[in-house]
Short mmCIF file of C-alpha atoms in Angstrom, two decimals:
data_model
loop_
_atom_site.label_atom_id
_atom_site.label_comp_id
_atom_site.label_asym_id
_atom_site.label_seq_id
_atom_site.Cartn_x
_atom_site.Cartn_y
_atom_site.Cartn_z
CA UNK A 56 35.95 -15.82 -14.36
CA UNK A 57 32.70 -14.61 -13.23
CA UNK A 58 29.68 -12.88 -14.86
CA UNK A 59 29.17 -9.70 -14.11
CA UNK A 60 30.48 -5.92 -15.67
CA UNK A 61 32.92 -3.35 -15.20
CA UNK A 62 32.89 0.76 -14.36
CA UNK A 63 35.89 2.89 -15.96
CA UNK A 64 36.98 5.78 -15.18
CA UNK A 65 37.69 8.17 -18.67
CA UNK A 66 40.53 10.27 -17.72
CA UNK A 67 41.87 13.19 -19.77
CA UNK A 68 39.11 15.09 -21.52
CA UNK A 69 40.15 18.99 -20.66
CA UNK A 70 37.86 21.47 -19.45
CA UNK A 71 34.59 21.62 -21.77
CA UNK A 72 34.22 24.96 -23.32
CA UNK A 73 30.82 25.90 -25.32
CA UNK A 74 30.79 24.45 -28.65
CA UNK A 75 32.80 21.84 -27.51
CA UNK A 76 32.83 18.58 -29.88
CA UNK A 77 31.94 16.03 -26.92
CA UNK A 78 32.05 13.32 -29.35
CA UNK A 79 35.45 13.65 -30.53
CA UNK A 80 36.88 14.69 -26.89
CA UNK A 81 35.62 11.73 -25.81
CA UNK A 82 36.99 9.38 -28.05
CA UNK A 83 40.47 11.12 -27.65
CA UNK A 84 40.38 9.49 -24.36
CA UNK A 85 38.65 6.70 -24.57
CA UNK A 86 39.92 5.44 -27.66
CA UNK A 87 39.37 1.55 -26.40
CA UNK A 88 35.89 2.42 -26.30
CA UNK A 89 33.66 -0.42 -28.11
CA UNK A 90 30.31 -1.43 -29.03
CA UNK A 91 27.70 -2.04 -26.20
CA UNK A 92 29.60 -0.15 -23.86
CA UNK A 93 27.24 2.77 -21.50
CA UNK A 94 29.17 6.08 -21.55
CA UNK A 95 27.80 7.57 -18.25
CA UNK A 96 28.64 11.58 -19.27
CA UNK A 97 27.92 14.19 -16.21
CA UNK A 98 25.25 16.51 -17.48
CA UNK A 99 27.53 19.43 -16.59
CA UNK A 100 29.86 19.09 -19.41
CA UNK A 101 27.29 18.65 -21.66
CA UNK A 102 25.70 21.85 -20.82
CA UNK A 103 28.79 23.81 -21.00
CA UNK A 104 29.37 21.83 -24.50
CA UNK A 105 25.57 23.27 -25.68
CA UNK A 106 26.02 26.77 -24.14
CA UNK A 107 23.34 26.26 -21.70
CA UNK A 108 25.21 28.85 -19.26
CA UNK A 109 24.47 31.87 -17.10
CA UNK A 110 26.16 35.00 -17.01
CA UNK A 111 25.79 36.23 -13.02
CA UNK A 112 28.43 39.28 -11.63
CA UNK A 113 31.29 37.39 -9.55
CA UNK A 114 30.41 38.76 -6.02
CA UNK A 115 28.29 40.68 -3.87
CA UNK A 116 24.28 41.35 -3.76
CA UNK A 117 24.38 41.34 -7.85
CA UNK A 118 25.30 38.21 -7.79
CA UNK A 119 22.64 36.78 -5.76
CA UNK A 120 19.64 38.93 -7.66
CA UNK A 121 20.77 37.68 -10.86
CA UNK A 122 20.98 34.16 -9.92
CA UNK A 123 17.75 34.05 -8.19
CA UNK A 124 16.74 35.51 -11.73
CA UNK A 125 18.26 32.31 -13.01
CA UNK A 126 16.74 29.82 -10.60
CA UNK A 127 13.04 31.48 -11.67
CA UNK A 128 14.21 31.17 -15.37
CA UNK A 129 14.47 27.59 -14.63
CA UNK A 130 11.97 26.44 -12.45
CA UNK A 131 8.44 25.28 -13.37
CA UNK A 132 6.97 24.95 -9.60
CA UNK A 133 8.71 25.38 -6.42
CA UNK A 134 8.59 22.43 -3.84
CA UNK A 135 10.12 23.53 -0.86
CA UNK A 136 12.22 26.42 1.08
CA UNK A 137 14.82 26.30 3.21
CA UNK A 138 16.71 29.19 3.61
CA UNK A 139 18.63 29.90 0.42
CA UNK A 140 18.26 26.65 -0.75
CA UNK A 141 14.77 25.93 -2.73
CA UNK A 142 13.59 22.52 -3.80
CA UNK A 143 12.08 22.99 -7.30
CA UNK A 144 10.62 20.95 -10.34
CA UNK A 145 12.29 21.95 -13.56
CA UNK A 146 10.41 22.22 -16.67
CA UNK A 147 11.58 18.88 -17.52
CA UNK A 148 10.12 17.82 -14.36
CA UNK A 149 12.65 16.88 -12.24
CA UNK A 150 12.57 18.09 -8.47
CA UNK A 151 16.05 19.16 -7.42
CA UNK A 152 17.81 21.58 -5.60
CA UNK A 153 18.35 24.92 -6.93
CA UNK A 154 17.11 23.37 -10.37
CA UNK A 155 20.30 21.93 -10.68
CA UNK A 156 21.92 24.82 -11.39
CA UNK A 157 25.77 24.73 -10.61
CA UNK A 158 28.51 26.39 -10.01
CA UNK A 159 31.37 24.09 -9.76
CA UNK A 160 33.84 23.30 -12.12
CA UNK A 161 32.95 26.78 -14.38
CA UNK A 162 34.50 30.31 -14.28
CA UNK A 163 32.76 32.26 -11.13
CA UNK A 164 31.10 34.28 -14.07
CA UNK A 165 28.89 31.83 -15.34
CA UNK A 166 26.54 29.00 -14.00
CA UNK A 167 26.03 26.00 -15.21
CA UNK A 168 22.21 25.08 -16.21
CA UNK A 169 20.41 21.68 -16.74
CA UNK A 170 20.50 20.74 -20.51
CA UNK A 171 17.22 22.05 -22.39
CA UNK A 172 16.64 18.52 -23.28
CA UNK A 173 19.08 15.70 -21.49
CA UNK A 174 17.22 12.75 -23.69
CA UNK A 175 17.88 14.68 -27.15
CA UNK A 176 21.41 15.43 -25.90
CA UNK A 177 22.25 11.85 -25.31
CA UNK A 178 20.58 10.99 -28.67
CA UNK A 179 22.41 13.60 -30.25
CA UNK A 180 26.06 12.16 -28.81
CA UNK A 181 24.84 8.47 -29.62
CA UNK A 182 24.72 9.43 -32.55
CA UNK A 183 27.47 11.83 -33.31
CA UNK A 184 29.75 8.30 -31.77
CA UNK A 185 27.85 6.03 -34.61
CA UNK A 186 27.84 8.14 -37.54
CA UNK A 187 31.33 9.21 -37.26
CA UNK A 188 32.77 6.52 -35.02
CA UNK A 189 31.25 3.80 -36.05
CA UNK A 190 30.46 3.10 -32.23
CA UNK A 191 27.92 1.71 -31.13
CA UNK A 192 27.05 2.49 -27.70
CA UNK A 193 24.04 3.35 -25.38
CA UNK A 194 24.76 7.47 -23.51
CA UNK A 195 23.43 8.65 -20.08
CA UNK A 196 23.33 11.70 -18.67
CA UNK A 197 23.27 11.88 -15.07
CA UNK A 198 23.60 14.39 -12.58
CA UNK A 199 23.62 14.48 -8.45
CA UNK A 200 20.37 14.46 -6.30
CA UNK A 201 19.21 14.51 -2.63
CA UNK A 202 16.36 12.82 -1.97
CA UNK A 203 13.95 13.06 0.53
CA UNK A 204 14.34 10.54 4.15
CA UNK A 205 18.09 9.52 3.37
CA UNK A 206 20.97 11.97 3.78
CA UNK A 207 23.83 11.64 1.13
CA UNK A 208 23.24 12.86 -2.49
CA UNK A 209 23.20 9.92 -5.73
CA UNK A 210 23.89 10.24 -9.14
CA UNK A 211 20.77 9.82 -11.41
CA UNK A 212 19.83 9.94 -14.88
CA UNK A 213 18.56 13.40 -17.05
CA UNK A 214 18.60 11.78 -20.36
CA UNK A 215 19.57 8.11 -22.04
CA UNK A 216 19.50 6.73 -25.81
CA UNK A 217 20.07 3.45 -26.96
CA UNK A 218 19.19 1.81 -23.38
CA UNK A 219 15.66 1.39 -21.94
CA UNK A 220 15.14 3.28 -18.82
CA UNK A 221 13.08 0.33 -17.04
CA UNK A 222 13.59 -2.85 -16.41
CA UNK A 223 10.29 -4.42 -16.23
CA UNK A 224 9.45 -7.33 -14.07
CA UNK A 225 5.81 -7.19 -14.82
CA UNK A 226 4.07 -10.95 -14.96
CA UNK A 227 6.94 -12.62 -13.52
CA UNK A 228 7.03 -15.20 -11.02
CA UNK A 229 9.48 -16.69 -8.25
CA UNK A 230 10.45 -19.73 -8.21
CA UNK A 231 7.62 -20.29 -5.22
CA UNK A 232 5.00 -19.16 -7.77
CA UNK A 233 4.79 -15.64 -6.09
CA UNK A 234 4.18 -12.93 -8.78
CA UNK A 235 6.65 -9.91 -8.29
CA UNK A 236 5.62 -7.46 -5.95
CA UNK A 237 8.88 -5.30 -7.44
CA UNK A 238 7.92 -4.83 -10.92
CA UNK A 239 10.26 -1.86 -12.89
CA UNK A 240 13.84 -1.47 -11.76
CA UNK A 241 14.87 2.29 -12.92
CA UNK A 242 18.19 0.57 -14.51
CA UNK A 243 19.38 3.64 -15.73
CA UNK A 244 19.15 5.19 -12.06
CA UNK A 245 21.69 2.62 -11.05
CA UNK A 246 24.29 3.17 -13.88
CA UNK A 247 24.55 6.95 -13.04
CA UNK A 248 25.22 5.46 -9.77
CA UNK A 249 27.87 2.76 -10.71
CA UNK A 250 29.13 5.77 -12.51
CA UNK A 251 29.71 7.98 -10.18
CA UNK A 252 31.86 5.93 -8.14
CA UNK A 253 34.99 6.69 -10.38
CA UNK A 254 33.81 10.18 -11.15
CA UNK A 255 35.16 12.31 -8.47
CA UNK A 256 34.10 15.58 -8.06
CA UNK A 257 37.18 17.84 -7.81
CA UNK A 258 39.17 14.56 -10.34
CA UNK A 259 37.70 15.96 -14.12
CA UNK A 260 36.52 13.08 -14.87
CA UNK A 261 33.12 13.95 -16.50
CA UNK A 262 32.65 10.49 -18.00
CA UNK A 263 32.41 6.40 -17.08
CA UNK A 264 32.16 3.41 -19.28
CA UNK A 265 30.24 1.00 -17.99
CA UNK A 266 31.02 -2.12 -19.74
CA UNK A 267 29.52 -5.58 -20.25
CA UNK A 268 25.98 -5.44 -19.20
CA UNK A 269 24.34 -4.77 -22.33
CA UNK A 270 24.46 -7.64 -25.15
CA UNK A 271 22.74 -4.84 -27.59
CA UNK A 272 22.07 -0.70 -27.63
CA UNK A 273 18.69 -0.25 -28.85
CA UNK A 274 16.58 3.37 -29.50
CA UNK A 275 14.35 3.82 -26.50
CA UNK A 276 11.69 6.25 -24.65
CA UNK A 277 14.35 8.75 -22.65
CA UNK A 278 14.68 9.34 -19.05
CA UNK A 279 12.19 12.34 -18.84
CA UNK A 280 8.93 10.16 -20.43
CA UNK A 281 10.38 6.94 -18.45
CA UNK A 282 10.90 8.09 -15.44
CA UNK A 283 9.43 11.86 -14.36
CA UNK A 284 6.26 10.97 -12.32
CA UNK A 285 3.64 12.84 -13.75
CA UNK A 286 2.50 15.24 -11.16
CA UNK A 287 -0.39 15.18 -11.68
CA UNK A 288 -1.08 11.40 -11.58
CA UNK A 289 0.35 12.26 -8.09
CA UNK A 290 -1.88 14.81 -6.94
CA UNK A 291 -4.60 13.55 -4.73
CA UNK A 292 -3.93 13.16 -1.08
CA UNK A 293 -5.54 10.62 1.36
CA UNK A 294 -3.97 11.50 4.57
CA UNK A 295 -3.64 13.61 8.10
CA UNK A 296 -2.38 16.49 8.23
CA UNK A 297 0.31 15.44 10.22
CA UNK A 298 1.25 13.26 7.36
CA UNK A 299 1.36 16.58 4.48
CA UNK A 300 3.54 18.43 6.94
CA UNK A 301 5.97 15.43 7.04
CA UNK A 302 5.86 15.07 3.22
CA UNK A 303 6.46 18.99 2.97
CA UNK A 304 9.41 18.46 5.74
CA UNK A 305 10.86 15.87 3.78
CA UNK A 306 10.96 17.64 0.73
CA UNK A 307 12.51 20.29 2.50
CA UNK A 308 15.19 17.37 4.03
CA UNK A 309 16.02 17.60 0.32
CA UNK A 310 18.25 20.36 0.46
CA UNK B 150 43.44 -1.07 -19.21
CA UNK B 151 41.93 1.56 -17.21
CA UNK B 152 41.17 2.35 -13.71
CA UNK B 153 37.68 1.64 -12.27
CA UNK B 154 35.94 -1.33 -10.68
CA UNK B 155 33.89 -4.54 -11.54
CA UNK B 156 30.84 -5.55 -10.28
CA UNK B 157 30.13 -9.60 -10.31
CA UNK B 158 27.14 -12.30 -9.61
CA UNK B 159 27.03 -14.49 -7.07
CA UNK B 160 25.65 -17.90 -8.42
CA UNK B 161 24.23 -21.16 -6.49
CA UNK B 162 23.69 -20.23 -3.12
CA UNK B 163 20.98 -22.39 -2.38
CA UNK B 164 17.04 -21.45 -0.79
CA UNK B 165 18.33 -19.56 2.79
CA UNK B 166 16.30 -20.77 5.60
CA UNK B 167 16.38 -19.89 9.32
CA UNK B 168 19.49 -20.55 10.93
CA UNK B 169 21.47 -20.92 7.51
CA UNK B 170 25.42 -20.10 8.05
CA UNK B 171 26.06 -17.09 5.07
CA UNK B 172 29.06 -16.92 5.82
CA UNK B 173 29.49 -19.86 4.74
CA UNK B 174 27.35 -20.58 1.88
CA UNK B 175 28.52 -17.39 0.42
CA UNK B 176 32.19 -18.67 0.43
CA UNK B 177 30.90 -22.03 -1.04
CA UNK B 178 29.15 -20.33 -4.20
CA UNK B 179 32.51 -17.41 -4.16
CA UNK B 180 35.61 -19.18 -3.01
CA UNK B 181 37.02 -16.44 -5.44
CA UNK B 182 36.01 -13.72 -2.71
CA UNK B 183 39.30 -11.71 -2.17
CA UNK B 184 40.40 -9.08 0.53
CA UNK B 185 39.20 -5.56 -0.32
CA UNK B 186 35.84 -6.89 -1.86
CA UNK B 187 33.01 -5.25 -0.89
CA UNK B 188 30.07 -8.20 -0.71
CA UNK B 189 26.20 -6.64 -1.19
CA UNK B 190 24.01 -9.25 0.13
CA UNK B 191 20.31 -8.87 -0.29
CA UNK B 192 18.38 -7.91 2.78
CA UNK B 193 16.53 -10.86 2.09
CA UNK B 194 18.31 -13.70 2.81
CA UNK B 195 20.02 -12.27 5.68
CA UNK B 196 16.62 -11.73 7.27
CA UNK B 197 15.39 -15.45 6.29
CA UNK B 198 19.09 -16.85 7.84
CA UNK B 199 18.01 -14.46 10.78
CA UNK B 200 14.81 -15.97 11.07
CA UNK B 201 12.82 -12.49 10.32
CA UNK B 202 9.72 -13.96 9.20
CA UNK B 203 6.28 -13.99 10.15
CA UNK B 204 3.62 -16.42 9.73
CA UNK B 205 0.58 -15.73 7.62
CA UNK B 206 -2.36 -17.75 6.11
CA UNK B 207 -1.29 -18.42 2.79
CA UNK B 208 -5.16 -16.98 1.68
CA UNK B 209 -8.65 -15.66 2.17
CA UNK B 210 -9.40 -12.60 4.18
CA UNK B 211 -7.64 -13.92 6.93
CA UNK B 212 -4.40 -13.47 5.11
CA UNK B 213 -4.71 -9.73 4.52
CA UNK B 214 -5.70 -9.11 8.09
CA UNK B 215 -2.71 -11.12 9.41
CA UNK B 216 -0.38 -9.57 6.92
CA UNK B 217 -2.09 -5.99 8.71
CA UNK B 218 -1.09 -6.86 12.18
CA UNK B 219 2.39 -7.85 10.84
CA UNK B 220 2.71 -3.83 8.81
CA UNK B 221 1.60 -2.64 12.28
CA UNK B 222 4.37 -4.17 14.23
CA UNK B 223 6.82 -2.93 12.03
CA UNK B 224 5.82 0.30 11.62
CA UNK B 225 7.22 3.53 13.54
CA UNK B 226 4.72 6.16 11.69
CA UNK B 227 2.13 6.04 8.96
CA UNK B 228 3.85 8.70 6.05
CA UNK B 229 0.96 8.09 3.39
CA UNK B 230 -1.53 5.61 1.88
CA UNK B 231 -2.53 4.81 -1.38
CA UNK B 232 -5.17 1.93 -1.76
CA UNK B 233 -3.21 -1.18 -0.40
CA UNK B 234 -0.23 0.16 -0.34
CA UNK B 235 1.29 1.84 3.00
CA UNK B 236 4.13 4.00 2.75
CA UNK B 237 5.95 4.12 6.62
CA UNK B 238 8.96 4.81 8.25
CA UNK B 239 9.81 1.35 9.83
CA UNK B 240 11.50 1.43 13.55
CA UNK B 241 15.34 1.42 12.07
CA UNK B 242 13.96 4.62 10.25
CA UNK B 243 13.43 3.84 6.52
CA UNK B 244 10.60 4.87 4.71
CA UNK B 245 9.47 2.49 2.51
CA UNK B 246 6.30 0.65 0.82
CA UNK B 247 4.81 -1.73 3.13
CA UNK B 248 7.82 -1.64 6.18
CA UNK B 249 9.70 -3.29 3.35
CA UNK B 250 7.71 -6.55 4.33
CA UNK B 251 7.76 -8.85 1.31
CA UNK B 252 6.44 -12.14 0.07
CA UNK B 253 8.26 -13.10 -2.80
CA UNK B 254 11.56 -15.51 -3.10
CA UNK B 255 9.41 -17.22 0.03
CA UNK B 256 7.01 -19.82 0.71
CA UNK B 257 3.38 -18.40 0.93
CA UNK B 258 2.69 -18.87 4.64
CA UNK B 259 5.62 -16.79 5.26
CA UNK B 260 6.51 -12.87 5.13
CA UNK B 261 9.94 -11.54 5.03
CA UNK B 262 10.48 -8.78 7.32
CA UNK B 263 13.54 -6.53 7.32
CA UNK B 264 16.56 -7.63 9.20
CA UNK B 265 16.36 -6.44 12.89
CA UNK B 266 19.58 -4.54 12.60
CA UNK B 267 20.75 -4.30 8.97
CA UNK B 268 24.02 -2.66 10.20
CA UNK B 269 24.74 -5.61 13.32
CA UNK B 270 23.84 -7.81 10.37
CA UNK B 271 26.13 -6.86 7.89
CA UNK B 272 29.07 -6.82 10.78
CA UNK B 273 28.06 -10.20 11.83
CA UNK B 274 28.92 -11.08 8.30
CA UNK B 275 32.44 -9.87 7.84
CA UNK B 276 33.27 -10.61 11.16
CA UNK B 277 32.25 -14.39 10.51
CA UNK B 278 34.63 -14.00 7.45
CA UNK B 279 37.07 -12.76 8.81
CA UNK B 280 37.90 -15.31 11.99
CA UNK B 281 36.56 -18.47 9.89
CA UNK B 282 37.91 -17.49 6.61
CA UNK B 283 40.41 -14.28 6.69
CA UNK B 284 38.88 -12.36 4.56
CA UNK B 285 38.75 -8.64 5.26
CA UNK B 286 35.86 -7.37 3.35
CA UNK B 287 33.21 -4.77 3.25
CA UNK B 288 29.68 -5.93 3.46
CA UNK B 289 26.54 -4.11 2.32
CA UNK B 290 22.64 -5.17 2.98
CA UNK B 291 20.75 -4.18 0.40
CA UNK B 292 17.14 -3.39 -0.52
CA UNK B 293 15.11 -2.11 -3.22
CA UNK B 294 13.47 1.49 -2.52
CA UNK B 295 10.79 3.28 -4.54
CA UNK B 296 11.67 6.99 -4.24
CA UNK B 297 8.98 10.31 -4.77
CA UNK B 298 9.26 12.00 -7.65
CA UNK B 299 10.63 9.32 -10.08
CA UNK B 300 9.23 6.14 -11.50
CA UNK B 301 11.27 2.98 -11.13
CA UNK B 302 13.01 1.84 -8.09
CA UNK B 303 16.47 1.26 -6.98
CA UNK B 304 18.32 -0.68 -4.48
CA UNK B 305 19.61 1.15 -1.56
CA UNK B 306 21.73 0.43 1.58
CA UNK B 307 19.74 -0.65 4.68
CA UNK B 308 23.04 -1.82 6.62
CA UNK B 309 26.30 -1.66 6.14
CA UNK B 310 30.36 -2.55 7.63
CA UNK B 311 33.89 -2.02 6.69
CA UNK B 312 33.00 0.98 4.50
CA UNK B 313 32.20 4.41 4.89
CA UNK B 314 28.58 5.27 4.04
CA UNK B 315 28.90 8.70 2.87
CA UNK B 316 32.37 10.31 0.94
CA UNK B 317 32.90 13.51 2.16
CA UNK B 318 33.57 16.45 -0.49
CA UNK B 319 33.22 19.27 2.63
CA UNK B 320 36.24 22.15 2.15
CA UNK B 321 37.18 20.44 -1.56
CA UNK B 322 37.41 23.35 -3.96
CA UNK B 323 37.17 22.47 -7.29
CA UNK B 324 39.91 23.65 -10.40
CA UNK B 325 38.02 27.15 -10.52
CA UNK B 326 38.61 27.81 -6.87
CA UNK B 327 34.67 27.30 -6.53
CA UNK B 328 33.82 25.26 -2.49
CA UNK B 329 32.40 22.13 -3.19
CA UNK B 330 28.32 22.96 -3.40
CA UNK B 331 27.72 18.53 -3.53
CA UNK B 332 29.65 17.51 -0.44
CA UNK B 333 28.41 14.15 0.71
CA UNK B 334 27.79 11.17 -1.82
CA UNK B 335 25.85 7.84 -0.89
CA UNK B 336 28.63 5.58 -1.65
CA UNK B 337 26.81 2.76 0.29
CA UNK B 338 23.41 3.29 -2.11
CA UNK B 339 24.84 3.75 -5.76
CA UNK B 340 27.03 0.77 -4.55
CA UNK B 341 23.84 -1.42 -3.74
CA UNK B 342 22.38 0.25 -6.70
CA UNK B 343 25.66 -0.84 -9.00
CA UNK B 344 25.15 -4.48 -7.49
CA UNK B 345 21.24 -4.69 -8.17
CA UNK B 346 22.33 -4.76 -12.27
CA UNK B 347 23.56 -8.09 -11.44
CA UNK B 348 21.25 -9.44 -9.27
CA UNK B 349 18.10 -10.64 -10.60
CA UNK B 350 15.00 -10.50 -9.02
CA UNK B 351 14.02 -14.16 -9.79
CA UNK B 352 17.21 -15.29 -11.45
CA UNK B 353 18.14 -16.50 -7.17
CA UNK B 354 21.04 -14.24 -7.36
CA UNK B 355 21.13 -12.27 -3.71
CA UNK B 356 24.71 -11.51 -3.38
CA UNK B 357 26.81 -9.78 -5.74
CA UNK B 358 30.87 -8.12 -5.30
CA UNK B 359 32.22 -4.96 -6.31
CA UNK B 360 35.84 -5.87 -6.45
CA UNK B 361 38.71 -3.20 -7.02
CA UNK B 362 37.09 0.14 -5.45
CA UNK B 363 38.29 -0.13 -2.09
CA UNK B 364 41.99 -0.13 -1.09
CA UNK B 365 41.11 -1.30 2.18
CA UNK B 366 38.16 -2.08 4.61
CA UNK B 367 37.52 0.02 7.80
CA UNK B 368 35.40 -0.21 10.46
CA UNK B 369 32.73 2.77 10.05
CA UNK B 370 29.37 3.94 11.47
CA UNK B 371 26.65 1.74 9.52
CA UNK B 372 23.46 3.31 7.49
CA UNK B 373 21.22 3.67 10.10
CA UNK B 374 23.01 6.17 12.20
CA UNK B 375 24.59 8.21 9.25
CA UNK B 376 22.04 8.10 6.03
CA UNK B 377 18.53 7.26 8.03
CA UNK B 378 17.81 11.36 8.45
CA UNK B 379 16.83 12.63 11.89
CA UNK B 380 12.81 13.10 11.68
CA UNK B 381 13.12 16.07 13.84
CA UNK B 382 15.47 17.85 11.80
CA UNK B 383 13.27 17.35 8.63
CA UNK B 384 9.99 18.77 11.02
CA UNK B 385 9.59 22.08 10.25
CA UNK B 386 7.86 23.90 7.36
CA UNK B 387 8.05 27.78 5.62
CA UNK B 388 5.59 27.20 2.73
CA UNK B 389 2.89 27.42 1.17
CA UNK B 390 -0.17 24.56 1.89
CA UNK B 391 -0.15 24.09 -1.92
CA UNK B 392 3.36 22.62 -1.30
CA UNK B 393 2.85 20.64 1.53
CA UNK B 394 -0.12 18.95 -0.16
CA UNK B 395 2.68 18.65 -3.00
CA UNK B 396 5.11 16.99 -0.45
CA UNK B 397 2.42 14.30 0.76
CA UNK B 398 1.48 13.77 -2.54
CA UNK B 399 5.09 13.08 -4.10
CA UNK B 400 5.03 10.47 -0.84
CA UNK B 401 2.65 8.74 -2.26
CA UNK B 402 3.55 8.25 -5.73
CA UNK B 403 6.34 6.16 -4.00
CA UNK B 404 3.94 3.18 -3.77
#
């Protein structure tokens, strides 16, 4: 009746052990799955599917030590501090709390990590659903964020394949002849997003199929050459000091 | 088939000018619109129907400095400055490129300022559905945000009625046993962020519905009050000056 696309929920795929076939669990349920749908897969099952887990004692001052061990183990540069909670970039790039480390949904021995490399792991499942599937379909990997100045976390993208990360507005023009001020939409951003919606926390459901937006997958730059700002083509600063100790407060909102 | 939600356009509403009824025209282009639906208007049109424009040269030097004095009047605080581009927290509290000011999708004497008060706004709107057409819907104003850290923007919530804001994970434990460590999600942003995919930037498509998420509408506080994050709780710093020059520079790779 109208144009427009649809989020599903995929239901039924058991707890994710290392080693895991993701592919195939997926397809169990989602068996209506079809070409040019999004799978929108929560970066924690694929790490526990690729072994990228923790061992940390269950309780008491051990258990802190060795995950602070972790959290160093993962972090490239540390943003902010805020009591126990630090703000870091990852060596991916991506500034997040606690590097995204996790310990939800996973045996109190173990934490969860980020995947080594979100864009390979969605090429790797793209794949894994064409070759063997004969599906073809376009994967993100999201997980949640804060982000500075808004309260309330988001689901964003690690890693995509077969989708472009951007959508690029560059050169157009409104209808009044105004060129666009708002030039690259971070589309993939805003599928995690859609996703998470029917991917409840506590619910096991890892995975959402976002369905009729694209007319055709195609191989792509991932998330973390997309849409990491370089650092360093941020570092210069122009401002009061005022102003640095409200972007370091921020960043510190973060958490 | 399978649980989950859809996300639709919103085609032929017509150039919105000061004083236009949305209410109505959004009926006219949607007589579909059903209870439950959750409507995610552009911030745009609702400010041009509110009259939240301001009158500039359309050229010359005398266009910049009048398009100055506007960015002054809506700005609360100066957060950082690259070239041209301003990054401040407006009065409601957003921080945003240029007060969120634009001058596309408008005639080039005019600027488009945010709505006054997204939230009043978007309650203005359902309650005009309600008693003139009894429809009981949610209604979100939307925007498009840059963000630090990331490349790409994404549309966010600047006002919102008949839905929660944030979904509240607090005291969840998850299969493991493990508390909740995410506890509240943006439903109001990955829901304007789900309804940007549809809405193109010049395509005149400033409304969109996300039909068959909510089981029913309820009155709630809007963004501002419960995602627009209390300055003074964010103002206070333990590191290092290496990061706060980090955090002001992050700010500025927003623009």
């Amino acid at each position: 009746m109208i144009d427009g696309f649809s989020v599903h929920a995929v239901r039924g795929i058991p707890d994710v052990q290392p080693g895991d076939d993701l592919a195939k669990l997926i397809v169990g349920a989602a068996p209506w799955l079809a070409d040019g749908d999004i799978l929108v897969v929560t970066s924690k099952i694929v790490s526990k599917s690729e072994g990228a887990l923790a061992s940390v004692p269950v309780g008491g001052p051990e258990r802190e030590a060795a995950r602070e061990q972790v959290l160093r183990s993962q972090t490239a540069r540390a943003v902010a501090t805020r009591g126990h909670t630090r703000i870091v970039q990852t060596h991916h790039g991506f500034v997040m709390a606690s590097a995204g480390i996790d310990n939800s949904n996973v045996d109190r021995s173990q934490l969860v990590l980020l995947p080594v490399d979100p864009d390979a792991s969605a090429r790797a499942l793209r794949e894994a659903l064409r070759e063997r599937y004969g599906l073809d379909v376009a994967v993100i990997v999201s997980d949640t964020m804060g982000r500075p100045w808004r309260n309330g976390l988001t689901d964003v993208a690690l890693g995509c394949a077969g989708i472009e990360p951007l959508r690029d507005h560059r050169g157009e023009t409104d209808p009044y002849g105004n060129e666009l001020q708002i030039t690259q939409m971070a589309v993939v951003d805003e599928l995690a997003a859609a996703a998470e919606l029917v991917k409840g926390k506590v619910d096991r459901v890892p995975v959402a199929v976002v369905r009729g937006l694209l007319t055709s997958t195609r191989d792509s730059g991932g998330v973390v050459p997309t849409l990491v700002r370089d650092a360093e083509h941020d570092l210069f600063s122009l401002g009061t000091a005022e102003a640095r100790e409200q972007g370091r407060a921020e960043a510190l909102g973060q958490a």
